[in-house]
Tab-separated table of C-alpha atoms in Angstrom:
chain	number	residue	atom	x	y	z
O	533	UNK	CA	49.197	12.637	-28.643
O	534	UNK	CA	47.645	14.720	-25.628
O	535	UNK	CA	44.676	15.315	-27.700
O	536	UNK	CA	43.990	11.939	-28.434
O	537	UNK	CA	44.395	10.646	-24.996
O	538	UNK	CA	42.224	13.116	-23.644
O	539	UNK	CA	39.516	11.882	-26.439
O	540	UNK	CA	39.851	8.415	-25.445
O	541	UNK	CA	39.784	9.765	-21.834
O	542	UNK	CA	36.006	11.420	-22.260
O	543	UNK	CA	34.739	8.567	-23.846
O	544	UNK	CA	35.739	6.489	-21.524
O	545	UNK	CA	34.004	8.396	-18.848
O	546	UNK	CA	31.075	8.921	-20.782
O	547	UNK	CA	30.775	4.691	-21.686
O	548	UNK	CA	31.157	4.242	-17.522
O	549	UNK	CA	28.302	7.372	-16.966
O	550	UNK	CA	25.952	5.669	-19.436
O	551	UNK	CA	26.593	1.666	-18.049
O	552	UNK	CA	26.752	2.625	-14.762
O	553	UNK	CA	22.933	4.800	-15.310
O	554	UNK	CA	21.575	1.851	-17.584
O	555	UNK	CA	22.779	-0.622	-14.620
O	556	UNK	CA	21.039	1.377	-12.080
O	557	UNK	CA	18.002	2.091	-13.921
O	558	UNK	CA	17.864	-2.058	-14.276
O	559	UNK	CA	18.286	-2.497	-10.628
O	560	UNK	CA	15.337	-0.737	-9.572
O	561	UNK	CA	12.755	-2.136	-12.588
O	562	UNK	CA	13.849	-5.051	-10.764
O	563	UNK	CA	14.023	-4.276	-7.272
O	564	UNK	CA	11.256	-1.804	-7.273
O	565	UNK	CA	7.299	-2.806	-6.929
O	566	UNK	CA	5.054	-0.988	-8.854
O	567	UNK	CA	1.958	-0.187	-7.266
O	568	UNK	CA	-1.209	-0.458	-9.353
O	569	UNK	CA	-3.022	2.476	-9.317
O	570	UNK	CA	-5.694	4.058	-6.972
O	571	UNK	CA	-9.142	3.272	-6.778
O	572	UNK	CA	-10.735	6.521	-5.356
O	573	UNK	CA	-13.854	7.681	-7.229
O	574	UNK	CA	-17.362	5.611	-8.095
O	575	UNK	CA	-15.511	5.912	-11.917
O	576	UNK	CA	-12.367	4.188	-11.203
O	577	UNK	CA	-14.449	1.356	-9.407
O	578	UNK	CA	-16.626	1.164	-12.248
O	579	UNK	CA	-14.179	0.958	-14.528
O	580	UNK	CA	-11.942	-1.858	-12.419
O	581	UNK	CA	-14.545	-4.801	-13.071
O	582	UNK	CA	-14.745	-5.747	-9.454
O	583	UNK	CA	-17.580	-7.100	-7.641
O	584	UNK	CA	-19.265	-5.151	-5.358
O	585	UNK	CA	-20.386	-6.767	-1.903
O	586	UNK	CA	-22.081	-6.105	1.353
O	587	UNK	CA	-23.856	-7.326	4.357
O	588	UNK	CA	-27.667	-8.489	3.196
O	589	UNK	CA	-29.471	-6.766	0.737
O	590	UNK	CA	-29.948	-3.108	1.686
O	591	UNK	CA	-26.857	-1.587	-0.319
O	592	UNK	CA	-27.762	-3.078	-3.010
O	593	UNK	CA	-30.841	-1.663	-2.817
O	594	UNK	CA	-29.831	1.490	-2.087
O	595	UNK	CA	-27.341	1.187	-5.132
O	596	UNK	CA	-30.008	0.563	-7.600
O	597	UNK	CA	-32.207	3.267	-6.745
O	598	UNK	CA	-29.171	5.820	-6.411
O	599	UNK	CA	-28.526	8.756	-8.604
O	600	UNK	CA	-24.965	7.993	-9.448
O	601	UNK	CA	-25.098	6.200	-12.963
O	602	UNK	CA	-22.050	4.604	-12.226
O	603	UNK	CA	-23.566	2.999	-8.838
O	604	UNK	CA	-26.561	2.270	-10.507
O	605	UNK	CA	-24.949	0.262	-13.649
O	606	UNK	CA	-22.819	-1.596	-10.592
O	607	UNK	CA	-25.708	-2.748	-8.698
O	608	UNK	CA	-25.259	-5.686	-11.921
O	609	UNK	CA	-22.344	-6.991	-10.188
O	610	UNK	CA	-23.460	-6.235	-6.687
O	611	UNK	CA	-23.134	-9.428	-4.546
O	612	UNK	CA	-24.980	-9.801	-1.056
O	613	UNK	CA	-23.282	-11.806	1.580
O	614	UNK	CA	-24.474	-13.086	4.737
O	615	UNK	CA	-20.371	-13.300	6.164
O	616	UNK	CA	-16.609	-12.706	5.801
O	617	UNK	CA	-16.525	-9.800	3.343
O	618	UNK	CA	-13.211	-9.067	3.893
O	619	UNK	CA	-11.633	-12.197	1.984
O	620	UNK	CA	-13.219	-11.108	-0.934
O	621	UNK	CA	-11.473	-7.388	-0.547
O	622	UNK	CA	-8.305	-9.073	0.135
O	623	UNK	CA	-8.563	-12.109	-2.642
O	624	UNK	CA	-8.867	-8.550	-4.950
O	625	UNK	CA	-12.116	-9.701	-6.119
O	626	UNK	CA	-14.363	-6.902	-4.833
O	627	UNK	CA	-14.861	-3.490	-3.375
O	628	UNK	CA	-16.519	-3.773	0.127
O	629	UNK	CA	-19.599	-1.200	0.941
O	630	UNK	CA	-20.312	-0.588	4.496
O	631	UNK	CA	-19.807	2.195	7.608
O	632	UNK	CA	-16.414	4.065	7.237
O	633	UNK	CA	-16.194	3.232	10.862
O	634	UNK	CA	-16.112	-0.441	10.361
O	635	UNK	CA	-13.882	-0.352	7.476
O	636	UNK	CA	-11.461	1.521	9.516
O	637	UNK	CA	-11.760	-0.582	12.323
O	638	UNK	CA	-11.476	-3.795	9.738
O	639	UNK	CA	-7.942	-2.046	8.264
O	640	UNK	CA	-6.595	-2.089	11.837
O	641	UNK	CA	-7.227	-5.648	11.818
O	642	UNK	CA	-5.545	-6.345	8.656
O	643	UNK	CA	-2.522	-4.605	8.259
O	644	UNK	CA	0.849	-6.050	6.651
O	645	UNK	CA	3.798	-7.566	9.062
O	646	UNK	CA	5.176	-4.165	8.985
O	647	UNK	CA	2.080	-2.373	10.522
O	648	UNK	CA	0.684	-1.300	6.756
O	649	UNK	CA	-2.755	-1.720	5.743
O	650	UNK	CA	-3.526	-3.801	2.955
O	651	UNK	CA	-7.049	-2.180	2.697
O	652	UNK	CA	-7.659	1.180	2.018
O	653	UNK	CA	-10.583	3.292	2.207
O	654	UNK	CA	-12.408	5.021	-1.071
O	655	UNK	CA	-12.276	8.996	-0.728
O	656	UNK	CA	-14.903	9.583	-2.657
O	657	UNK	CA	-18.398	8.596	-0.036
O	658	UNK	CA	-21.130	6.437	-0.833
O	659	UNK	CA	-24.107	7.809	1.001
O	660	UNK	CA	-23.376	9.946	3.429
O	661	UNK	CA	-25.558	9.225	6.398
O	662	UNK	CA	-24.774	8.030	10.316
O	663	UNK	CA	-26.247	5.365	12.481
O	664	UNK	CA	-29.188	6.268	14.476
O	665	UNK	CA	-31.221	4.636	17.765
O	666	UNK	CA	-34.806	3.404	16.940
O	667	UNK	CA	-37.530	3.959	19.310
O	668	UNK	CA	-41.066	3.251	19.434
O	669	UNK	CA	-42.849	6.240	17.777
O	670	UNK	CA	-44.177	8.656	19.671
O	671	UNK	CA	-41.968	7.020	22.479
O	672	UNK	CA	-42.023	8.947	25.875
O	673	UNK	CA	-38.144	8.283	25.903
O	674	UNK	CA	-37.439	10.164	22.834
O	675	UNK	CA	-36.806	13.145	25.207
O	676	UNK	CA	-34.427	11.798	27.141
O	677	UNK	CA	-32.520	9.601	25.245
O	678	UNK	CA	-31.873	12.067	22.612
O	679	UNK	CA	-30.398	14.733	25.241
O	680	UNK	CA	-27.706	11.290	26.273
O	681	UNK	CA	-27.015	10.657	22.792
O	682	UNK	CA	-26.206	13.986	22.352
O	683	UNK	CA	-24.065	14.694	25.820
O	684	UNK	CA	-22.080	12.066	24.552
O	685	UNK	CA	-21.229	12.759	21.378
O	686	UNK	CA	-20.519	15.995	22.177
O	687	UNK	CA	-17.949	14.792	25.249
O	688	UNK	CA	-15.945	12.753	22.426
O	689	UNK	CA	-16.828	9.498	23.581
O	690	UNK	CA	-17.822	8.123	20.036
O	691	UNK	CA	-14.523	8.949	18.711
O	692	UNK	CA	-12.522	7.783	21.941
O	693	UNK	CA	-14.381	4.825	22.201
O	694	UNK	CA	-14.079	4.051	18.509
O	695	UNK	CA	-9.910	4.794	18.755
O	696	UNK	CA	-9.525	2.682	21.744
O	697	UNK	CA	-11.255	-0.111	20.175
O	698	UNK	CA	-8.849	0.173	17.194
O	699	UNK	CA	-5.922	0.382	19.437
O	700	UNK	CA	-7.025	-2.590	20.881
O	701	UNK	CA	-7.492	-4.580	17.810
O	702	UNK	CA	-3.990	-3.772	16.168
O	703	UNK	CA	-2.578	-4.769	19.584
O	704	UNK	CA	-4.139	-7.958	19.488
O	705	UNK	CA	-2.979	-8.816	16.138
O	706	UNK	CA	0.360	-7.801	16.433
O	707	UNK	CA	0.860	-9.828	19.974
O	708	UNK	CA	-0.828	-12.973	18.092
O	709	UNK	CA	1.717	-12.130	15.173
O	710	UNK	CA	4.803	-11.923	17.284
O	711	UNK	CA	3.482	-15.198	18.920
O	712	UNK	CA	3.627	-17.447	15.906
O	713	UNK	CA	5.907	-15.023	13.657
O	714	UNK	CA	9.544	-17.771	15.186
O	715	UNK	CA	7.381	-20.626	13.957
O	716	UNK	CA	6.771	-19.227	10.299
O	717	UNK	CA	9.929	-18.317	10.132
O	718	UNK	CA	11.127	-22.186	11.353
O	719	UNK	CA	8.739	-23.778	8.468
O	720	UNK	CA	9.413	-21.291	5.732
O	721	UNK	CA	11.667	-23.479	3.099
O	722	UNK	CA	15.160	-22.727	2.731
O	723	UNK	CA	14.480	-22.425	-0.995
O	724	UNK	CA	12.507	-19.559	-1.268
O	725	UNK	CA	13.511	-16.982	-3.909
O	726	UNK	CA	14.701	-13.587	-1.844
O	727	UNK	CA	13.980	-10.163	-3.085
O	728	UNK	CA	17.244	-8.248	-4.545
O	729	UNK	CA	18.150	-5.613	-2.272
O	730	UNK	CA	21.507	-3.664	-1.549
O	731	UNK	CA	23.668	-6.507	0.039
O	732	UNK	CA	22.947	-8.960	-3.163
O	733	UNK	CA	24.305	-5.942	-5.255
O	734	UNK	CA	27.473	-4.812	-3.168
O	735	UNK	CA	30.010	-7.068	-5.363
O	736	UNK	CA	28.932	-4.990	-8.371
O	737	UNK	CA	29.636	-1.518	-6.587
O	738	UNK	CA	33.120	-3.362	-4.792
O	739	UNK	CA	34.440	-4.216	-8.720
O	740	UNK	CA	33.256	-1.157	-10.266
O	741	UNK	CA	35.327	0.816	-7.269
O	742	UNK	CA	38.389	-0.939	-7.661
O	743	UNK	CA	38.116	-0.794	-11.598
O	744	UNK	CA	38.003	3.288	-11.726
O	745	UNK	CA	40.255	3.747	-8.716
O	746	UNK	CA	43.378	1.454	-11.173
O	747	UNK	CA	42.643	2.853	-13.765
O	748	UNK	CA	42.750	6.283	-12.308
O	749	UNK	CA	46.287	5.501	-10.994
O	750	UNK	CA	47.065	3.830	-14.636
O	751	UNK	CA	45.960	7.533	-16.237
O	752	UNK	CA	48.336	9.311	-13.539
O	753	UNK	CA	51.417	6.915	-14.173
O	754	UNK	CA	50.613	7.659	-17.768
O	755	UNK	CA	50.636	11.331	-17.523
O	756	UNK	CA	53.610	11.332	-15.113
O	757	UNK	CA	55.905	8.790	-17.482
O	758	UNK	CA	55.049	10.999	-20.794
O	759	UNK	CA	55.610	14.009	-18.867
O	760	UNK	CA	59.344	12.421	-17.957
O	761	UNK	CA	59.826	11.221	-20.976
O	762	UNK	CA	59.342	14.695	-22.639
């Protein structure tokens, strides 16, 4: 009868609805990278287990005698280095402490193949305090070379220095990177295991087209035969 067809008809569509939203929720578990969460406050480092490390001594230092409890109970897993920091920050085996400036400049240097960094900076500051000239005290200079420092500052050259030095850095990588990027790709092994992305999955979508568009035209022949036959 009508009324069973059109029963068999709605759960039909709802069986395609709920394979074809269990097929795409699949797809993108598997296609999909999770990223692990955010390390932004002296709490979520704490709480991460990673080593801490700097240049020499002095953070540490500073660390220890800080008022934060939760930089004070990491100064047990601070590590002093005397060079190349960064490996350990991008081996994911520490957290790096030094100038914002520096790590900044540091991220330019390492970002991903498609201009990402693969460092990030903490929003939450360590100790909040700038990098200063050191003169002889009671120095006749003091004077003057505090009215230079200050004339340019105030012009912007810090900051357009700094940004022009960044600049200059990414450029460099990237030229070096485009450089040997043909002969990486001439060494890779054939056999490497791809990523899925859209054109491994268009056979699926192809199939599940041509499946709903015959059977629509099987429901209209249906509908038109029992509506001749009648």
């Amino acid at each position: 009868t009508n009324t069973s067809r059109v029963i068999v008809a709605f759960l039909w569509l709802y069986a395609m609805i709920l394979g074809m939203s269990y097929s795409s929720s699949l797809t993108a578990f598997l296609t999909v990278t999770r990223e692990p969460p955010t390390i932004d406050t002296f709490k979520d480092l704490h709480g991460s287990g990673l080593k801490i490390v700097a240049l020499g001594p002095l953070f540490g230092n500073l660390m220890k005698q800080c008022a934060n409890v939760y930089l004070r109970e990491m100064y047990q897993r601070f590590v002093p280095l005397h060079s190349n920091p960064e490996s350990w920050v991008k081996d994911g085996r520490a957290g790096y402490i030094t100038s914002r400036h520096y790590i900044e400049y540091t991220m330019a240097q390492l970002n991903s193949e498609h201009r990402e960094p693969i460092v990030r900076v903490m929003k939450e500051c360590t100790w909040p305090f700038s990098v200063g000239v050191g003169l002889q005290s009671n120095s006749p200079l003091k004077p003057s070379t505090s009215r230079i420092v200050d004339r340019i500052v105030e012009s912007g050259l810090v900051s357009y220095w700094f940004h022009e030095s960044v600049r200059y850095a990414t450029r460099g990588r990237r030229l070096k990177h485009k450089g040997s990027k043909k002969d990486k790709e001439e060494s890779e092994d054939s056999s490497m295991v791809d990523p899925l992305n859209i054109d491994h999955m268009q056979g699926v979508f192809y199939l599940l087209s041509i499946g709903c568009f015959s059977s629509f035209i099987l429901f209209l022949g249906e509908v038109w035969y029992g509506a001749g036959k009648e």
